[in-house]
Amino acid sequence: MKPNVVYVSFGYGKIYPYLNDRFDLAVGDKVYVDGKLAGQVGEVTEVLTQFKVNLKYYKYVLAKLDFNMEGTYKKFDHFVVGTDVNAVPFDKMLAWIQAPPSSDDEEDEFIYGDGYTIDLATLDKEDDEDEDAEGGISGIVYYDGQELAENGELKFISVMSGVGKAALMHKDKIKTVDFRFDGEKLTELFCTCITPRLCEDMAAVAYVINEAIKALGFESTVDFSVIEEELFDDVTKNTNPTIII
């Protein structure tokens, strides 16, 4: 695409120009930008294709937020679920709650060991404090994870072609959980939180996936996404997805 310059409003009369060379933008689109206002959602107010700018003084548009939600979603507890063509990719959902890294941000570096495994078939039997309990998760960690989910800290889960990712938010800090899902077990579980053990964040993901499958009865091997109800309502306030309760 041809580069353009877009003016972006951040409210309270704050409107600034940014270079855009990655996205098809129109007036009204929501974006993240680089620079001093990185991390704040802005709205495009004007798109210019005739320009000459000095790169020394311009920052770039980093991401375009996609709030378009179509199709049918089913509700359970504090979540909604979309399956197959209505499943939402993780990166699309992540942009709803977290800006992409700025050019000034230092990239996190991780070293990986072996991942953890949680067997959904045994979750309802977890009632002891042994960290090596059947299914790979202790009762204490399991119930702490359940509490996280019920308190709204688990924002969404996406499973596409057996590859899963989830995001949790605690006091404006985002944690992500990566895993694989074969319809019965979550394997290769990793979390970005500080603890190296099987953590409550992983447990929350397993708990919600298990509850979604039990409540809605969808095939556990299909693509699916689970989204916190309040977040879903906020994102879809200007669209018209169907909700089945």
XYZ file of N, CA and C in Angstrom:
735
model
N 0.832 -1.198 0.000
C 0.000 0.000 0.000
C 0.869 1.252 0.000
N 0.288 2.344 -0.458
C 1.010 3.608 -0.463
C 0.955 4.240 0.932
N 2.054 4.779 1.416
C 2.035 5.458 2.716
C 1.097 6.654 2.690
N 0.557 6.967 3.861
C -0.260 8.160 4.002
C -0.011 8.770 5.370
N -0.556 9.931 5.574
C -0.496 10.594 6.870
C -1.905 10.658 7.417
N -2.075 10.227 8.652
C -3.401 10.272 9.270
C -3.350 11.156 10.510
N -4.405 11.920 10.691
C -4.561 12.677 11.931
C -5.360 11.817 12.904
N -4.876 11.765 14.129
C -5.477 10.890 15.134
C -5.868 11.716 16.349
N -7.110 11.532 16.789
C -7.617 12.248 17.957
C -7.554 11.364 19.192
N -7.091 11.946 20.295
C -7.039 11.250 21.576
C -7.962 11.919 22.598
N -8.887 12.741 22.113
C -9.833 13.421 22.989
C -9.245 14.688 23.581
N -10.103 15.487 24.138
C -9.706 16.730 24.799
C -8.901 17.635 23.863
N -9.223 17.620 22.575
C -8.549 18.480 21.617
C -7.183 18.021 21.184
N -6.753 16.826 21.598
C -5.445 16.304 21.210
C -5.555 15.576 19.868
N -5.107 16.234 18.793
C -5.131 15.652 17.457
C -3.753 15.831 16.830
N -3.125 14.699 16.451
C -1.764 14.758 15.941
C -1.631 13.903 14.685
N -0.680 14.270 13.782
C -0.463 13.477 12.564
C 0.540 12.348 12.787
N 0.304 11.227 12.104
C 1.195 10.071 12.166
C 1.347 9.471 10.775
N 2.500 8.890 10.514
C 2.721 8.169 9.275
C 2.073 6.784 9.360
N 1.481 6.346 8.263
C 0.877 5.024 8.193
C 1.325 4.347 6.908
N 2.034 3.229 7.036
C 2.472 2.493 5.859
C 2.137 1.008 5.951
N 1.199 0.656 6.867
C 0.894 -0.765 7.083
C -0.586 -1.099 7.018
N -1.470 -0.114 7.227
C -2.881 -0.423 7.394
C -3.756 0.377 6.429
N -4.876 -0.231 6.044
C -5.883 0.465 5.249
C -6.788 1.208 6.220
N -6.538 2.502 6.392
C -7.236 3.273 7.417
C -8.256 4.227 6.807
N -9.339 4.440 7.552
C -10.381 5.379 7.162
C -10.788 6.177 8.390
N -11.468 7.270 8.161
C -11.945 8.098 9.270
C -12.834 7.257 10.185
N -12.588 7.346 11.474
C -13.355 6.590 12.456
C -12.654 5.344 12.963
N -11.616 4.889 12.255
C -10.885 3.708 12.707
C -10.149 4.008 14.016
N -10.050 2.989 14.862
C -9.317 3.095 16.127
C -7.915 2.520 15.936
N -6.912 3.235 16.459
C -5.525 2.828 16.234
C -4.680 3.021 17.487
N -3.540 2.314 17.506
C -2.458 2.584 18.443
C -1.320 3.227 17.658
N -0.588 4.129 18.313
C 0.509 4.825 17.651
C 1.782 4.706 18.477
N 2.890 5.058 17.841
C 4.181 5.100 18.509
C 4.377 6.487 19.125
N 5.364 6.610 20.006
C 5.681 7.921 20.570
C 5.097 8.146 21.949
N 4.895 9.400 22.302
C 4.462 9.761 23.652
C 3.069 9.246 23.992
N 2.237 9.040 22.991
C 0.874 8.569 23.238
C 0.737 7.069 22.977
N 1.855 6.365 22.949
C 1.816 4.909 22.798
C 1.013 4.293 23.934
N 0.179 3.321 23.599
C -0.644 2.656 24.597
C -2.032 3.224 24.731
N -2.281 4.401 24.167
C -3.608 5.000 24.200
C -4.312 4.765 22.870
N -5.601 4.472 22.934
C -6.377 4.254 21.718
C -6.782 5.605 21.138
N -6.460 5.838 19.879
C -6.848 7.063 19.190
C -7.812 6.766 18.058
N -8.455 7.807 17.553
C -9.418 7.662 16.455
C -8.968 8.505 15.269
N -8.927 7.884 14.095
C -8.520 8.584 12.879
C -9.576 9.613 12.497
N -9.125 10.850 12.300
C -10.052 11.924 11.927
C -9.850 12.414 10.499
N -8.690 12.086 9.895
C -8.417 12.539 8.536
C -7.306 11.686 7.951
N -7.392 11.409 6.637
C -6.375 10.634 5.928
C -5.863 11.471 4.763
N -4.543 11.703 4.730
C -3.928 12.521 3.686
C -3.028 11.663 2.804
N -3.226 11.741 1.492
C -2.370 11.026 0.558
C -1.395 11.969 -0.148
N -1.595 13.265 -0.004
C -0.693 14.259 -0.577
C 0.109 14.880 0.563
N 1.414 14.581 0.607
C 2.203 15.047 1.757
C 3.688 14.915 1.461
N 4.464 15.589 2.222
C 5.912 15.425 2.289
C 6.294 15.721 3.729
N 6.843 14.719 4.419
C 7.132 14.878 5.836
C 8.574 14.468 6.123
N 9.111 15.009 7.180
C 10.461 14.701 7.637
C 10.382 13.556 8.647
N 10.996 12.408 8.345
C 10.911 11.240 9.221
C 11.464 11.505 10.613
N 12.313 12.518 10.725
C 12.886 12.853 12.018
C 11.820 13.282 13.020
N 10.709 13.813 12.510
C 9.703 14.388 13.398
C 8.398 13.593 13.446
N 8.332 12.461 12.752
C 7.068 11.730 12.680
C 7.171 10.345 13.306
N 6.094 9.962 13.992
C 5.947 8.619 14.521
C 4.923 7.865 13.671
N 4.845 6.529 13.881
C 4.028 5.682 13.026
C 2.782 5.140 13.737
N 1.790 4.783 12.932
C 0.660 3.997 13.415
C 1.154 2.573 13.613
N 0.938 2.021 14.812
C 1.443 0.685 15.142
C 0.420 -0.424 14.931
N -0.864 -0.094 15.079
C -1.886 -1.140 14.970
C -3.245 -0.530 14.704
N -4.051 -1.280 14.002
C -5.456 -0.930 13.788
C -6.309 -1.909 14.578
N -7.202 -1.387 15.391
C -8.061 -2.243 16.202
C -9.260 -2.689 15.378
N -9.553 -3.984 15.437
C -10.666 -4.563 14.690
C -11.756 -4.966 15.676
N -12.834 -4.189 15.701
C -13.946 -4.480 16.609
C -15.098 -5.186 15.905
N -14.917 -5.545 14.647
C -16.009 -6.174 13.902
C -16.265 -7.578 14.437
N -17.471 -7.823 14.872
C -17.872 -9.125 15.395
C -19.187 -9.519 14.737
N -19.175 -10.639 14.028
C -20.370 -11.133 13.367
C -20.627 -12.566 13.797
N -21.801 -13.068 13.461
C -22.098 -14.459 13.738
C -22.858 -14.666 15.032
N -22.786 -15.888 15.526
C -23.556 -16.313 16.698
C -22.613 -16.755 17.814
N -22.908 -16.299 19.011
C -22.098 -16.627 20.182
C -23.007 -17.137 21.291
N -22.509 -18.092 22.036
C -23.287 -18.673 23.127
C -22.720 -18.221 24.463
N -23.609 -18.015 25.429
C -23.217 -17.516 26.740
C -23.211 -18.637 27.768
N -22.197 -18.598 28.643
C -22.194 -19.448 29.827
C -21.454 -18.702 30.927
N -21.952 -18.794 32.140
C -21.345 -18.106 33.282
C -21.052 -16.644 32.923
N -19.771 -16.219 33.016
C -19.415 -14.833 32.716
C -18.713 -14.708 31.372
N -18.974 -15.659 30.455
C -18.255 -15.691 29.188
C -19.210 -15.924 28.022
N -18.715 -15.637 26.812
C -19.392 -16.049 25.588
C -18.399 -16.876 24.775
N -18.937 -17.766 23.936
C -18.106 -18.666 23.148
C -18.509 -18.587 21.685
N -17.513 -18.478 20.819
C -17.725 -18.578 19.381
C -16.967 -19.779 18.873
N -17.564 -20.540 17.961
C -16.914 -21.738 17.431
C -16.809 -21.670 15.916
N -15.872 -22.442 15.371
C -15.630 -22.528 13.937
C -15.436 -21.148 13.324
N -16.299 -20.755 12.372
C -16.108 -19.476 11.666
C -16.310 -18.284 12.584
N -16.948 -18.481 13.739
C -17.173 -17.384 14.680
C -16.086 -17.290 15.750
N -15.102 -18.164 15.681
C -13.973 -18.076 16.610
C -13.123 -16.864 16.243
N -12.587 -16.186 17.267
C -11.849 -14.935 17.060
C -10.361 -15.182 17.292
N -9.505 -14.770 16.360
C -8.056 -14.962 16.543
C -7.537 -14.217 17.765
N -6.509 -14.772 18.387
C -5.958 -14.200 19.606
C -5.427 -12.789 19.391
N -4.676 -12.566 18.322
C -4.064 -11.250 18.106
C -5.116 -10.153 17.976
N -6.240 -10.476 17.376
C -7.325 -9.496 17.259
C -7.847 -9.126 18.639
N -8.039 -10.124 19.503
C -8.551 -9.865 20.841
C -7.520 -9.155 21.708
N -6.245 -9.528 21.550
C -5.210 -8.926 22.379
C -5.153 -7.415 22.167
N -5.376 -6.959 20.937
C -5.343 -5.521 20.654
C -6.464 -4.768 21.369
N -7.503 -5.477 21.790
C -8.578 -4.815 22.534
C -8.122 -4.340 23.899
N -7.121 -5.012 24.474
C -6.726 -4.692 25.845
C -5.261 -4.298 25.985
N -4.458 -4.465 24.910
C -3.029 -4.181 25.034
C -2.480 -3.619 23.727
N -1.753 -2.522 23.842
C -1.118 -1.933 22.666
C 0.097 -2.755 22.262
N 0.447 -2.767 20.972
C 1.683 -3.435 20.563
C 2.880 -2.693 21.125
N 4.031 -3.324 21.195
C 5.207 -2.655 21.765
C 5.628 -1.439 20.958
N 6.028 -0.389 21.651
C 6.552 0.804 21.013
C 7.989 0.551 20.588
N 8.501 1.379 19.698
C 9.888 1.240 19.253
C 10.867 1.477 20.393
N 10.391 2.130 21.458
C 11.255 2.407 22.613
C 11.212 1.300 23.666
N 10.290 0.338 23.505
C 10.153 -0.731 24.489
C 11.234 -1.796 24.309
N 11.707 -2.328 25.421
C 12.630 -3.451 25.369
C 11.828 -4.743 25.274
N 12.203 -5.580 24.339
C 11.482 -6.829 24.141
C 11.828 -7.831 25.240
N 10.796 -8.491 25.793
C 11.032 -9.518 26.808
C 11.720 -10.726 26.182
N 12.617 -11.333 26.944
C 13.304 -12.534 26.492
C 12.955 -13.684 27.435
N 12.638 -14.841 26.853
C 12.242 -16.002 27.649
C 13.127 -17.199 27.312
N 13.384 -18.030 28.314
C 14.028 -19.317 28.127
C 13.010 -20.390 28.508
N 12.844 -21.394 27.672
C 11.802 -22.398 27.876
C 12.381 -23.716 28.358
N 11.684 -24.323 29.303
C 11.934 -25.706 29.671
C 10.811 -26.556 29.107
N 10.495 -27.664 29.780
C 9.368 -28.496 29.364
C 8.073 -27.836 29.798
N 7.040 -27.971 28.981
C 5.737 -27.404 29.330
C 4.952 -28.323 30.248
N 3.920 -27.774 30.868
C 3.041 -28.541 31.754
C 1.876 -29.143 30.976
N 1.193 -30.093 31.622
C 0.027 -30.756 31.037
C -1.107 -30.755 32.048
N -2.316 -30.465 31.583
C -3.517 -30.565 32.415
C -4.533 -31.417 31.660
N -5.017 -32.463 32.312
C -6.009 -33.367 31.738
C -7.401 -32.917 32.170
N -8.237 -32.512 31.216
C -9.569 -32.009 31.566
C -10.431 -33.084 32.222
N -10.197 -34.340 31.893
C -11.030 -35.418 32.429
C -10.934 -35.537 33.935
N -9.860 -35.013 34.531
C -9.668 -35.178 35.969
C -9.898 -33.880 36.753
N -10.240 -32.810 36.078
C -10.334 -31.526 36.787
C -11.362 -31.541 37.907
N -12.509 -32.136 37.659
C -13.552 -32.135 38.682
C -13.209 -33.031 39.870
N -12.131 -33.788 39.766
C -11.720 -34.680 40.851
C -10.605 -34.080 41.687
N -10.136 -32.885 41.297
C -9.002 -32.304 42.013
C -9.457 -31.762 43.365
N -9.056 -32.413 44.424
C -9.500 -31.975 45.745
C -8.409 -32.115 46.794
N -7.143 -32.290 46.345
C -6.073 -32.417 47.317
C -5.051 -31.315 47.091
N -4.048 -31.272 47.942
C -3.060 -30.205 47.878
C -1.748 -30.670 47.242
N -1.728 -31.888 46.726
C -0.508 -32.439 46.152
C -0.266 -31.825 44.778
N 0.905 -31.223 44.574
C 1.205 -30.595 43.295
C 1.364 -31.628 42.189
N 1.527 -32.881 42.520
C 1.621 -33.928 41.515
C 0.309 -34.707 41.425
N -0.779 -34.051 41.734
C -2.078 -34.711 41.711
C -2.415 -35.176 40.302
N -3.337 -36.138 40.208
C -3.764 -36.666 38.911
C -4.265 -35.529 38.022
N -3.836 -35.548 36.773
C -4.212 -34.473 35.871
C -3.182 -33.375 35.820
N -2.204 -33.410 36.727
C -1.112 -32.460 36.659
C -1.339 -31.157 37.377
N -2.376 -31.063 38.207
C -2.666 -29.786 38.861
C -3.185 -30.043 40.271
N -2.755 -29.259 41.222
C -3.181 -29.453 42.604
C -4.528 -28.790 42.866
N -5.174 -29.236 43.919
C -6.468 -28.662 44.264
C -6.383 -27.183 44.572
N -5.341 -26.769 45.323
C -5.193 -25.361 45.695
C -5.040 -24.489 44.456
N -4.149 -24.897 43.551
C -3.919 -24.110 42.337
C -5.179 -24.089 41.467
N -5.857 -25.233 41.396
C -7.086 -25.314 40.591
C -8.144 -24.318 41.092
N -8.371 -24.288 42.388
C -9.403 -23.389 42.919
C -8.975 -21.928 42.875
N -7.680 -21.670 42.979
C -7.198 -20.300 42.775
C -7.446 -19.859 41.328
N -7.238 -20.766 40.384
C -7.505 -20.459 38.989
C -8.973 -20.228 38.733
N -9.812 -21.036 39.357
C -11.256 -20.849 39.227
C -11.670 -19.480 39.737
N -11.079 -19.049 40.843
C -11.391 -17.736 41.402
C -10.957 -16.612 40.455
N -9.792 -16.761 39.824
C -9.340 -15.766 38.851
C -10.365 -15.607 37.736
N -10.831 -16.738 37.225
C -11.792 -16.706 36.131
C -13.102 -16.057 36.552
N -13.580 -16.412 37.731
C -14.856 -15.879 38.204
C -14.770 -14.408 38.574
N -13.558 -13.931 38.882
C -13.357 -12.514 39.205
C -13.123 -11.647 37.969
N -13.139 -12.245 36.800
C -13.015 -11.471 35.571
C -11.603 -11.206 35.116
N -10.607 -11.887 35.709
C -9.219 -11.644 35.305
C -8.850 -12.374 34.012
N -9.539 -13.471 33.709
C -9.313 -14.154 32.439
C -10.147 -13.447 31.373
N -9.473 -12.832 30.393
C -10.168 -12.008 29.404
C -10.611 -12.792 28.181
N -9.764 -13.671 27.690
C -10.172 -14.464 26.532
C -9.213 -15.614 26.285
N -9.733 -16.589 25.550
C -8.972 -17.764 25.135
C -9.253 -17.979 23.657
N -8.216 -18.321 22.912
C -8.400 -18.652 21.497
C -7.717 -19.976 21.215
N -8.432 -20.894 20.559
C -7.853 -22.170 20.143
C -8.100 -22.339 18.652
N -7.037 -22.322 17.874
C -7.118 -22.454 16.425
C -6.218 -23.593 15.974
N -6.811 -24.594 15.324
C -6.056 -25.750 14.830
C -5.230 -26.394 15.935
N -5.799 -26.444 17.127
C -5.145 -27.089 18.257
C -4.129 -26.244 18.990
N -3.864 -25.025 18.513
C -2.922 -24.124 19.167
C -3.706 -23.101 19.981
N -3.427 -23.041 21.281
C -4.191 -22.169 22.171
C -3.367 -21.046 22.758
N -4.027 -19.910 22.952
C -3.425 -18.764 23.632
C -4.524 -18.108 24.453
N -4.135 -17.583 25.615
C -5.094 -16.918 26.493
C -4.449 -15.689 27.103
N -5.283 -14.729 27.491
C -4.789 -13.513 28.135
C -5.547 -13.275 29.430
N -4.799 -12.941 30.481
C -5.367 -12.583 31.769
C -4.872 -11.197 32.137
N -5.685 -10.447 32.866
C -5.297 -9.107 33.283
C -5.487 -8.964 34.780
N -4.418 -8.538 35.463
C -4.472 -8.277 36.902
C -3.837 -6.928 37.167
N -4.634 -5.970 37.637
C -4.164 -4.616 37.929
C -3.417 -4.021 36.732
N -4.048 -4.115 35.559
C -3.535 -3.552 34.306
C -2.294 -4.258 33.783
N -1.901 -5.360 34.386
C -0.773 -6.141 33.890
C -1.297 -7.358 33.138
N -0.815 -7.533 31.898
C -1.271 -8.633 31.060
C -0.347 -9.835 31.214
N -0.958 -11.005 31.395
C -0.211 -12.262 31.370
C -0.807 -13.130 30.273
N 0.037 -13.855 29.554
C -0.453 -14.728 28.493
C -0.070 -16.175 28.773
N -0.941 -17.069 28.375
C -0.735 -18.506 28.527
C -0.765 -19.141 27.142
N 0.254 -19.927 26.820
C 0.333 -20.659 25.555
C 0.174 -22.142 25.829
N -0.477 -22.841 24.896
C -0.675 -24.273 25.090
C -1.129 -24.922 23.776
N -1.182 -26.228 23.792
C -1.817 -26.995 22.722
C -2.988 -27.765 23.312
N -4.027 -27.962 22.501
C -5.236 -28.617 23.014
C -5.692 -29.663 22.004
N -5.807 -30.914 22.466
C -6.209 -32.009 21.580
C -7.643 -32.447 21.813
N -8.394 -31.661 22.566
C -9.769 -32.013 22.876
C -9.922 -32.675 24.230
N -8.819 -33.140 24.806
C -8.840 -33.799 26.102
C -7.833 -33.203 27.073
N -6.659 -32.869 26.570
C -5.591 -32.366 27.428
C -5.042 -31.050 26.904
N -4.641 -30.192 27.843
C -3.841 -29.020 27.518
C -2.390 -29.410 27.742
N -1.583 -29.347 26.709
C -0.183 -29.717 26.805
C 0.694 -28.532 26.402
N 1.985 -28.668 26.670
C 2.948 -27.608 26.354
C 2.485 -26.261 26.915
N 2.023 -26.306 28.161
C 1.517 -25.102 28.833
C 2.666 -24.234 29.338
N 2.626 -22.950 28.948
C 3.600 -21.970 29.416
C 2.863 -20.683 29.774
N 3.368 -19.972 30.788
C 2.765 -18.707 31.204
C 3.855 -17.650 31.343
N 3.509 -16.406 31.083
C 4.479 -15.314 31.210
C 4.553 -14.751 32.619
N 3.804 -15.319 33.572
C 3.884 -14.810 34.937
C 5.222 -15.200 35.557
N 5.500 -14.689 36.720
C 6.833 -14.829 37.305
C 7.094 -16.218 37.882
N 6.045 -16.953 38.228
C 6.277 -18.268 38.830
C 6.632 -19.297 37.768
N 7.641 -20.153 38.022
C 8.013 -21.183 37.052
C 7.163 -22.450 37.173
N 6.334 -22.535 38.196
C 5.517 -23.733 38.408
C 4.209 -23.660 37.612
N 3.487 -24.788 37.616
C 2.136 -24.780 37.063
C 1.322 -23.802 37.894
N 0.859 -22.735 37.275
C 0.314 -21.603 38.031
C -1.198 -21.514 37.943
N -1.749 -20.591 38.715
C -3.191 -20.384 38.739
C -3.710 -19.832 37.416
N -2.856 -19.153 36.657
C -3.279 -18.650 35.348
C -3.553 -19.809 34.394
N -2.657 -20.793 34.375
C -2.886 -21.994 33.572
C -4.139 -22.723 34.040
N -4.302 -22.795 35.362
C -5.474 -23.469 35.920
C -6.765 -22.774 35.509
N -6.746 -21.442 35.478
C -7.927 -20.683 35.072
C -8.314 -21.008 33.640
N -7.318 -21.108 32.771
C -7.585 -21.433 31.366
C -8.212 -22.816 31.251
N -7.631 -23.791 31.939
C -8.163 -25.153 31.886
C -9.582 -25.210 32.448
N -9.809 -24.521 33.560
C -11.133 -24.503 34.185
C -12.186 -23.951 33.227
N -11.901 -22.815 32.577
C -12.893 -22.176 31.706
C -13.149 -23.009 30.449
N -12.098 -23.579 29.865
C -12.307 -24.437 28.701
C -13.173 -25.629 29.074
N -12.891 -26.239 30.205
C -13.663 -27.392 30.664
C -15.122 -27.025 30.904
N -15.357 -25.880 31.553
C -16.733 -25.446 31.834
C -17.470 -25.095 30.552
N -16.789 -24.500 29.586
C -17.422 -24.140 28.318
C -17.873 -25.384 27.567
N -17.006 -26.382 27.503
C -17.351 -27.611 26.794
C -18.499 -28.333 27.482
N -18.481 -28.377 28.811
C -19.558 -29.041 29.552
C -20.880 -28.300 29.394
N -20.837 -26.970 29.463
C -22.070 -26.178 29.439
C -22.700 -26.126 28.051
N -21.878 -26.041 27.018
C -22.406 -25.797 25.681
C -22.373 -27.020 24.783
N -21.589 -28.007 25.161
C -21.609 -29.266 24.436
C -21.053 -29.226 23.027
N -20.186 -28.260 22.713
C -19.606 -28.231 21.376
C -18.452 -29.225 21.282
N -18.141 -29.616 20.057
C -17.037 -30.539 19.839
C -15.734 -29.878 20.273
N -15.005 -30.521 21.145
C -13.817 -29.902 21.728
C -12.647 -29.803 20.755
N -12.782 -30.416 19.574
C -11.689 -30.361 18.604
C -11.878 -29.245 17.574
N -12.959 -28.493 17.630
C -13.171 -27.401 16.673
C -12.416 -26.152 17.129
N -12.236 -25.210 16.215
C -11.712 -23.905 16.607
C -12.740 -23.211 17.484
N -12.271 -22.532 18.537
C -13.213 -21.803 19.381
C -12.513 -20.668 20.107
N -13.290 -19.709 20.533
C -12.779 -18.612 21.360
C -13.748 -18.379 22.505
N -13.185 -18.062 23.656
C -13.959 -17.748 24.857
C -13.608 -16.315 25.251
N -14.625 -15.474 25.437
C -14.397 -14.060 25.715
C -15.188 -13.662 26.962
N -14.555 -12.935 27.867
C -15.241 -12.436 29.049
C -16.454 -11.609 28.620
N -17.570 -11.806 29.271
C -18.824 -11.195 28.842
C -18.766 -9.670 28.804
N -18.204 -9.031 29.829
C -18.153 -7.571 29.858
C -17.292 -7.035 28.725
N -16.170 -7.692 28.452
C -15.324 -7.276 27.349
C -16.053 -7.450 26.026
N -16.734 -8.568 25.864
C -17.498 -8.823 24.642
C -18.568 -7.754 24.437
N -19.289 -7.401 25.498
C -20.329 -6.375 25.400
C -19.740 -5.031 24.999
N -18.575 -4.704 25.561
C -17.946 -3.430 25.244
C -17.486 -3.382 23.788
N -16.907 -4.485 23.322
C -16.386 -4.531 21.957
C -17.518 -4.516 20.932
N -18.631 -5.166 21.244
C -19.717 -5.330 20.275
C -20.842 -4.310 20.427
N -20.621 -3.252 21.170
C -21.712 -2.298 21.409
C -22.181 -1.620 20.128
N -21.336 -1.564 19.095
C -21.729 -0.947 17.825
C -21.926 -1.967 16.705
N -21.962 -3.248 17.062
C -22.215 -4.293 16.075
C -23.408 -5.112 16.539
N -23.752 -6.117 15.757
C -24.975 -6.866 16.067
C -24.781 -8.373 16.038
N -23.868 -8.915 16.851
C -23.771 -10.367 16.916
C -24.973 -10.960 17.638
N -25.264 -12.191 17.328
C -26.376 -12.902 17.975
C -25.850 -13.612 19.212
N -26.546 -13.471 20.322
C -26.177 -14.162 21.547
C -27.239 -15.195 21.885
N -26.843 -16.426 22.064
C -27.747 -17.476 22.502
C -27.464 -17.768 23.957
N -28.466 -17.670 24.790
C -28.301 -17.902 26.230
C -28.862 -19.283 26.586
